[in-house]
């Protein structure tokens, strides 16, 4: 015998007017999520930005042989040059100018730097 449970269940089913979903506005988050390494895009144009003596994004993940456009937003000239074997190199990009390089075809992690300001470093991930 479980009469108590039956009573409770019956009592609860009486109130069913709570369908006020109109005030819920779905917040669509922006597609940019800094800090997370997104899946590498299909072979195509990727943008590396140099601003205030720093590269962004770090690390930058690209597909093999992707063409990376490098935008120099500083007033100073910069380069993005692979540390090892100069696997890629933009050459000098004057302040406010745009350069590019082609990512290596071999998957791996490539450190690079600005040969003019060698404290400026970044990482390119090819995968
Ligand atoms: Cu530099």
PDB file of C-alpha atoms in Angstrom, residues 58-120:
ATOM      1  CA  UNK A  58      50.207  32.025 -31.033  1.00  0.00           C
ATOM      2  CA  UNK A  59      50.422  29.288 -31.889  1.00  0.00           C
ATOM      3  CA  UNK A  60      49.116  29.466 -35.404  1.00  0.00           C
ATOM      4  CA  UNK A  61      47.848  26.198 -36.830  1.00  0.00           C
ATOM      5  CA  UNK A  62      47.718  25.791 -40.562  1.00  0.00           C
ATOM      6  CA  UNK A  63      47.418  23.114 -43.157  1.00  0.00           C
ATOM      7  CA  UNK A  64      50.519  21.973 -45.009  1.00  0.00           C
ATOM      8  CA  UNK A  65      51.566  24.411 -47.707  1.00  0.00           C
ATOM      9  CA  UNK A  66      49.027  26.959 -46.574  1.00  0.00           C
ATOM     10  CA  UNK A  67      49.701  30.499 -47.675  1.00  0.00           C
ATOM     11  CA  UNK A  68      49.965  32.659 -44.589  1.00  0.00           C
ATOM     12  CA  UNK A  69      49.382  36.364 -44.987  1.00  0.00           C
ATOM     13  CA  UNK A  70      51.366  38.393 -42.492  1.00  0.00           C
ATOM     14  CA  UNK A  71      49.997  41.777 -41.556  1.00  0.00           C
ATOM     15  CA  UNK A  72      52.386  44.165 -39.845  1.00  0.00           C
ATOM     16  CA  UNK A  73      50.367  46.641 -37.830  1.00  0.00           C
ATOM     17  CA  UNK A  74      53.400  48.215 -36.227  1.00  0.00           C
ATOM     18  CA  UNK A  75      55.401  51.154 -37.449  1.00  0.00           C
ATOM     19  CA  UNK A  76      58.559  49.081 -37.294  1.00  0.00           C
ATOM     20  CA  UNK A  77      59.640  46.531 -39.873  1.00  0.00           C
ATOM     21  CA  UNK A  78      59.317  42.887 -38.927  1.00  0.00           C
ATOM     22  CA  UNK A  79      59.859  39.439 -40.330  1.00  0.00           C
ATOM     23  CA  UNK A  80      58.443  36.026 -39.595  1.00  0.00           C
ATOM     24  CA  UNK A  81      61.334  33.661 -40.147  1.00  0.00           C
ATOM     25  CA  UNK A  82      61.503  30.009 -39.231  1.00  0.00           C
ATOM     26  CA  UNK A  83      64.252  29.341 -36.713  1.00  0.00           C
ATOM     27  CA  UNK A  84      65.183  25.960 -38.132  1.00  0.00           C
ATOM     28  CA  UNK A  85      66.452  25.765 -41.686  1.00  0.00           C
ATOM     29  CA  UNK A  86      64.480  28.900 -42.560  1.00  0.00           C
ATOM     30  CA  UNK A  87      61.605  26.643 -43.499  1.00  0.00           C
ATOM     31  CA  UNK A  88      59.696  29.815 -44.247  1.00  0.00           C
ATOM     32  CA  UNK A  89      60.557  33.466 -44.272  1.00  0.00           C
ATOM     33  CA  UNK A  90      58.564  36.554 -45.041  1.00  0.00           C
ATOM     34  CA  UNK A  91      61.572  38.749 -45.500  1.00  0.00           C
ATOM     35  CA  UNK A  92      61.315  42.244 -44.120  1.00  0.00           C
ATOM     36  CA  UNK A  93      57.785  43.569 -43.916  1.00  0.00           C
ATOM     37  CA  UNK A  94      57.852  47.317 -43.502  1.00  0.00           C
ATOM     38  CA  UNK A  95      55.593  48.960 -40.959  1.00  0.00           C
ATOM     39  CA  UNK A  96      51.991  48.954 -42.057  1.00  0.00           C
ATOM     40  CA  UNK A  97      52.716  46.566 -44.899  1.00  0.00           C
ATOM     41  CA  UNK A  98      51.613  43.021 -45.593  1.00  0.00           C
ATOM     42  CA  UNK A  99      53.748  40.057 -46.520  1.00  0.00           C
ATOM     43  CA  UNK A 100      53.256  36.350 -46.799  1.00  0.00           C
ATOM     44  CA  UNK A 101      54.949  33.002 -46.637  1.00  0.00           C
ATOM     45  CA  UNK A 102      54.061  29.477 -47.573  1.00  0.00           C
ATOM     46  CA  UNK A 103      53.877  27.025 -44.700  1.00  0.00           C
ATOM     47  CA  UNK A 104      56.030  23.902 -44.875  1.00  0.00           C
ATOM     48  CA  UNK A 105      54.491  20.823 -46.386  1.00  0.00           C
ATOM     49  CA  UNK A 106      55.778  18.596 -43.618  1.00  0.00           C
ATOM     50  CA  UNK A 107      53.538  18.455 -40.549  1.00  0.00           C
ATOM     51  CA  UNK A 108      55.238  19.560 -37.389  1.00  0.00           C
ATOM     52  CA  UNK A 109      55.853  22.446 -35.040  1.00  0.00           C
ATOM     53  CA  UNK A 110      57.972  25.287 -36.328  1.00  0.00           C
ATOM     54  CA  UNK A 111      59.308  28.031 -34.128  1.00  0.00           C
ATOM     55  CA  UNK A 112      59.844  31.323 -35.835  1.00  0.00           C
ATOM     56  CA  UNK A 113      61.019  34.767 -34.902  1.00  0.00           C
ATOM     57  CA  UNK A 114      61.470  38.253 -36.167  1.00  0.00           C
ATOM     58  CA  UNK A 115      65.060  38.461 -37.292  1.00  0.00           C
ATOM     59  CA  UNK A 116      65.073  42.181 -36.592  1.00  0.00           C
ATOM     60  CA  UNK A 117      63.711  41.846 -33.060  1.00  0.00           C
ATOM     61  CA  UNK A 118      64.699  38.391 -32.005  1.00  0.00           C
ATOM     62  CA  UNK A 119      62.726  38.530 -28.783  1.00  0.00           C
ATOM     63  CA  UNK A 120      59.663  38.289 -30.984  1.00  0.00           C
TER      64      UNK A 120
END
